[in-house]
CSV table of C-alpha atoms (C1' of nucleotides) in Angstrom, one decimal:
chain,number,residue,atom,x,y,z
X,1,MET,CA,101.6,-40.5,-74.0
X,2,PRO,CA,99.1,-38.0,-72.6
X,3,ARG,CA,99.3,-34.4,-73.6
X,4,LEU,CA,100.0,-31.4,-71.4
X,5,THR,CA,96.8,-29.8,-70.1
X,6,ARG,CA,95.7,-26.2,-70.3
X,7,ARG,CA,96.4,-25.9,-66.7
X,8,PHE,CA,100.0,-26.9,-67.2
X,9,HIS,CA,100.5,-24.0,-69.5
X,10,ALA,CA,98.5,-21.4,-67.6
X,11,ARG,CA,101.4,-20.4,-65.3
X,12,ASP,CA,104.0,-17.7,-65.3
X,13,PRO,CA,106.5,-18.0,-68.2
X,14,VAL,CA,109.5,-18.7,-66.0
X,15,THR,CA,107.8,-21.7,-64.3
X,16,LEU,CA,106.6,-22.9,-67.7
X,17,ALA,CA,109.9,-22.5,-69.4
X,18,ARG,CA,111.5,-24.8,-66.7
X,19,ALA,CA,108.6,-27.2,-66.8
X,20,LEU,CA,108.7,-27.6,-70.6
X,21,LEU,CA,112.2,-29.0,-70.5
X,22,GLY,CA,111.9,-32.8,-70.9
X,23,GLN,CA,108.4,-32.6,-72.5
X,24,VAL,CA,108.0,-33.8,-76.1
X,25,LEU,CA,107.0,-31.5,-78.9
X,26,VAL,CA,105.0,-33.4,-81.6
X,27,ARG,CA,104.3,-32.3,-85.2
X,28,VAL,CA,102.0,-34.3,-87.4
X,29,LEU,CA,102.6,-33.6,-91.0
X,30,ASP,CA,99.8,-33.3,-93.5
X,31,ASP,CA,100.6,-36.8,-94.8
X,32,GLY,CA,100.3,-38.1,-91.3
X,33,GLU,CA,103.9,-38.7,-90.5
X,34,ARG,CA,104.8,-37.9,-86.9
X,35,LEU,CA,107.9,-35.9,-86.0
X,36,ALA,CA,108.9,-35.5,-82.4
X,37,GLY,CA,111.6,-34.0,-80.2
X,38,ARG,CA,112.3,-33.6,-76.5
X,39,ILE,CA,112.5,-30.0,-75.4
X,40,VAL,CA,116.0,-29.3,-74.1
X,41,GLU,CA,116.3,-25.5,-74.2
X,42,THR,CA,113.8,-22.7,-73.6
X,43,GLU,CA,113.6,-19.0,-72.9
X,44,ALA,CA,111.0,-17.1,-71.0
X,45,TYR,CA,109.6,-13.8,-72.3
X,46,LEU,CA,107.8,-11.8,-69.6
X,47,GLY,CA,105.4,-9.7,-71.6
X,48,VAL,CA,104.7,-5.9,-71.3
X,49,ILE,CA,107.5,-5.3,-68.8
X,50,ASP,CA,110.1,-7.2,-70.7
X,51,ARG,CA,112.1,-5.1,-73.2
X,52,ALA,CA,113.1,-8.2,-75.2
X,53,ALA,CA,109.5,-9.4,-75.6
X,54,HIS,CA,107.4,-8.6,-78.7
X,55,THR,CA,104.7,-7.4,-76.4
X,56,TYR,CA,106.9,-5.0,-74.5
X,57,GLY,CA,105.1,-1.8,-73.6
X,58,GLY,CA,101.8,-3.4,-74.4
X,59,ARG,CA,102.4,-3.7,-78.1
X,60,ARG,CA,99.5,-5.5,-79.6
X,61,THR,CA,99.6,-6.0,-83.4
X,62,PRO,CA,98.4,-8.6,-85.8
X,63,ARG,CA,101.7,-10.4,-85.6
X,64,THR,CA,101.7,-10.7,-81.8
X,65,GLU,CA,98.0,-11.4,-81.4
X,66,SER,CA,98.5,-15.0,-80.3
X,67,MET,CA,100.6,-14.0,-77.3
X,68,TRP,CA,97.6,-12.0,-76.0
X,69,GLY,CA,95.4,-15.1,-76.2
X,70,PRO,CA,94.9,-18.0,-73.9
X,71,ALA,CA,97.7,-20.2,-72.6
X,72,GLY,CA,98.6,-23.4,-74.5
X,73,HIS,CA,98.5,-21.9,-77.9
X,74,ALA,CA,101.4,-21.5,-80.4
X,75,TYR,CA,102.9,-18.1,-81.1
X,76,ILE,CA,105.0,-18.5,-84.3
X,77,TYR,CA,106.7,-15.5,-86.0
X,78,PHE,CA,108.9,-14.8,-89.0
X,79,LEU,CA,112.1,-12.9,-88.7
X,80,TYR,CA,115.3,-11.9,-90.7
X,81,GLY,CA,113.2,-12.5,-93.8
X,82,MET,CA,113.9,-16.2,-93.7
X,83,HIS,CA,113.4,-17.9,-90.3
X,84,HIS,CA,110.5,-18.9,-88.1
X,85,CYS,CA,110.5,-19.3,-84.3
X,86,VAL,CA,108.1,-21.2,-82.1
X,87,ASN,CA,106.7,-20.2,-78.7
X,88,VAL,CA,104.3,-21.6,-76.2
X,89,VAL,CA,101.9,-19.0,-74.8
X,90,ALA,CA,101.9,-18.9,-71.0
X,91,GLN,CA,99.5,-17.5,-68.4
X,92,GLY,CA,96.1,-16.2,-69.4
X,93,PRO,CA,94.4,-13.8,-71.9
X,94,GLY,CA,95.6,-10.3,-71.4
X,95,GLU,CA,99.0,-11.3,-69.9
X,96,PRO,CA,101.0,-11.7,-73.1
X,97,THR,CA,103.9,-13.9,-72.0
X,98,ALA,CA,105.4,-16.8,-73.8
X,99,VAL,CA,108.2,-19.4,-73.8
X,100,LEU,CA,110.5,-19.7,-76.9
X,101,ILE,CA,111.4,-23.3,-77.8
X,102,ARG,CA,115.1,-23.0,-78.6
X,103,ALA,CA,116.2,-26.7,-79.1
X,104,LEU,CA,115.0,-30.2,-79.3
X,105,GLU,CA,116.5,-33.6,-79.0
X,106,PRO,CA,115.1,-35.4,-82.1
X,107,LEU,CA,113.2,-38.6,-81.2
X,108,GLU,CA,110.9,-39.5,-84.1
X,109,GLY,CA,111.0,-38.8,-87.9
X,110,LEU,CA,114.7,-37.9,-88.0
X,111,GLU,CA,115.0,-38.6,-91.7
X,112,ARG,CA,112.1,-36.4,-92.6
X,113,MET,CA,113.6,-33.7,-90.4
X,114,ARG,CA,116.9,-34.1,-92.2
X,115,ALA,CA,115.1,-33.6,-95.5
X,116,HIS,CA,113.4,-30.5,-94.3
X,117,ARG,CA,116.7,-29.1,-93.0
X,118,ALA,CA,118.8,-30.1,-96.0
X,119,GLY,CA,117.2,-27.6,-98.3
X,120,ARG,CA,119.7,-26.4,-100.9
X,121,ARG,CA,122.9,-27.5,-99.2
X,122,PRO,CA,126.0,-29.6,-100.0
X,123,LYS,CA,125.7,-33.3,-99.9
X,124,ALA,CA,127.0,-33.5,-96.4
X,125,ARG,CA,124.6,-35.4,-94.2
X,126,LEU,CA,123.6,-33.4,-91.2
X,127,ARG,CA,124.4,-34.8,-87.8
X,128,ASP,CA,121.5,-35.4,-85.4
X,129,THR,CA,122.8,-32.5,-83.3
X,130,ASP,CA,122.4,-30.1,-86.3
X,131,LEU,CA,118.7,-30.9,-86.8
X,132,CYS,CA,117.0,-29.0,-84.0
X,133,SER,CA,119.7,-27.2,-82.1
X,134,GLY,CA,118.3,-23.7,-82.5
X,135,PRO,CA,114.9,-22.0,-82.6
X,136,ALA,CA,114.8,-21.5,-86.4
X,137,LYS,CA,116.4,-24.9,-87.0
X,138,LEU,CA,113.7,-26.8,-85.2
X,139,ALA,CA,111.0,-24.8,-86.9
X,140,GLN,CA,112.5,-25.8,-90.2
X,141,ALA,CA,112.9,-29.4,-89.2
X,142,LEU,CA,109.3,-29.7,-88.1
X,143,ALA,CA,108.0,-27.6,-91.0
X,144,LEU,CA,106.4,-25.0,-88.8
X,145,ASP,CA,105.5,-21.5,-90.1
X,146,ARG,CA,103.0,-18.7,-89.7
X,147,ARG,CA,100.2,-21.0,-90.9
X,148,LEU,CA,100.4,-22.7,-87.5
X,149,ASP,CA,100.5,-19.5,-85.5
X,150,GLY,CA,97.7,-19.5,-83.0
X,151,THR,CA,97.3,-23.3,-83.0
X,152,ASP,CA,95.8,-24.7,-79.9
X,153,LEU,CA,98.5,-27.1,-78.6
X,154,VAL,CA,96.0,-28.7,-76.1
X,155,GLU,CA,93.4,-29.6,-78.7
X,156,GLY,CA,95.2,-29.4,-82.0
X,157,GLU,CA,95.9,-32.2,-84.4
X,158,HIS,CA,99.1,-31.0,-86.1
X,159,LEU,CA,101.1,-29.6,-83.3
X,160,PHE,CA,101.0,-30.5,-79.6
X,161,ILE,CA,103.1,-31.4,-76.6
X,162,GLU,CA,103.2,-34.8,-74.8
X,163,ARG,CA,104.2,-35.5,-71.3
X,164,GLY,CA,107.8,-36.5,-71.2
X,165,ARG,CA,110.4,-37.2,-68.6
X,166,ARG,CA,110.6,-34.9,-65.6
X,167,VAL,CA,113.8,-32.9,-65.4
X,168,PRO,CA,115.3,-32.5,-61.9
X,169,ALA,CA,115.9,-28.8,-61.0
X,170,GLY,CA,119.6,-29.7,-60.5
X,171,ASN,CA,119.9,-30.6,-64.1
X,172,ILE,CA,118.7,-27.3,-65.4
X,173,VAL,CA,121.3,-24.7,-66.4
X,174,THR,CA,120.2,-21.0,-66.3
X,175,GLY,CA,121.7,-18.1,-68.2
X,176,PRO,CA,121.0,-14.9,-70.2
X,177,ARG,CA,118.8,-15.1,-73.3
X,178,ILE,CA,120.4,-15.1,-76.7
X,179,GLY,CA,120.2,-12.5,-79.4
X,180,ILE,CA,118.6,-9.7,-77.4
X,181,ALA,CA,121.5,-7.3,-76.8
X,182,TYR,CA,119.2,-4.4,-77.6
X,183,ALA,CA,117.1,-5.1,-74.5
X,184,GLY,CA,119.3,-3.2,-72.0
X,185,ASP,CA,119.1,-4.6,-68.4
X,186,TRP,CA,116.8,-7.3,-69.6
X,187,ALA,CA,119.5,-8.8,-71.8
X,188,LEU,CA,121.3,-10.0,-68.6
X,189,ARG,CA,118.4,-11.5,-66.8
X,190,PRO,CA,118.7,-15.3,-66.4
X,191,LEU,CA,115.7,-16.3,-68.4
X,192,ARG,CA,117.3,-19.0,-70.6
X,193,PHE,CA,117.1,-22.6,-69.5
X,194,HIS,CA,118.6,-25.8,-70.8
X,195,MET,CA,119.4,-29.3,-69.8
X,196,HIS,CA,122.9,-29.7,-68.4
X,197,GLY,CA,125.3,-31.3,-70.8
X,198,ASN,CA,122.7,-32.0,-73.5
X,199,PRO,CA,124.4,-32.1,-76.9
X,200,HIS,CA,121.3,-30.8,-78.8
X,201,VAL,CA,121.3,-27.4,-77.1
X,202,SER,CA,122.0,-24.4,-79.4
H,1,DA,C1',104.8,5.4,-99.0
H,2,DT,C1',109.1,4.6,-96.9
H,3,DG,C1',112.7,2.8,-94.1
H,4,DA,C1',114.9,0.5,-90.3
H,5,DC,C1',115.1,-3.6,-88.0
H,6,DG,C1',115.1,-8.2,-86.2
H,7,DA,C1',114.0,-13.8,-79.9
H,8,DT,C1',119.0,-16.6,-86.7
H,9,DT,C1',121.7,-19.4,-89.6
H,10,DT,C1',125.2,-20.3,-92.7
H,11,DA,C1',129.2,-19.6,-95.3
H,12,DC,C1',133.5,-17.7,-95.6
H,13,DT,C1',138.0,-14.8,-94.7
D,1,DG,C1',135.4,-14.3,-85.9
D,2,DT,C1',132.7,-11.6,-89.4
D,3,DA,C1',129.2,-10.8,-92.7
D,4,DA,C1',125.6,-11.8,-95.9
D,5,DA,C1',121.1,-13.5,-96.8
D,6,DT,C1',116.2,-11.6,-97.1
D,7,DC,C1',111.4,-9.7,-96.2
D,8,DG,C1',107.2,-9.0,-93.1
D,9,DT,C1',106.1,-5.8,-89.8
D,10,DC,C1',105.5,-1.5,-87.6
D,11,DA,C1',106.5,3.3,-86.6
D,12,DT,C1',106.9,7.5,-88.9
D,13,DA,C1',105.3,10.8,-92.3
DNA sequence: ATGACGATTTACT
DNA sequence: GTAAATCGTCATA
């Protein structure tokens, strides 16, 4: 399948967040194995005006540098001392907006994902719906961390997005973003999107 | 140099 | 439903 173009990403984060639903996130491990999942849940972060965004108020630090760069690159950050989350940078340089990938429907490399997710846990075999149903879960399943922050998704070899099925607007559910209660009015804005009825949503 | 705080997940009462 | 885990980052001093 062909990859998404630079032009596809260079749009406002709300449009991109909706357009990314149904596309396929692909991770190629160092040993060459391919892991892939269909994007089923996203959130838009609107940049300097968005109190929930890491670039709110124009904050530009080493951590958030990727968000300030060109569209179609990855912004991957570490939080709570143990988790990573993956974003797709939207728009263009100087407009630091992004789309958080919150959940995937696993398509390829499920056993490898399970191994990444199992970590130090009981013997219970994780269900498919537990592999990528959350932003930090999918980062773990795909073995994504700060080393891949800033990766070019359009040209890169280890992380990219392929054209998937188109999702009709009528199948997209909209609601408030998760885990940003501190963001005041912005906490209520409908900037989270997911595929209706999909069991892999967080 | 210090301290408060997460765009979360998991285990447990 | 509640709470612990766990540490890089950034604002403050």
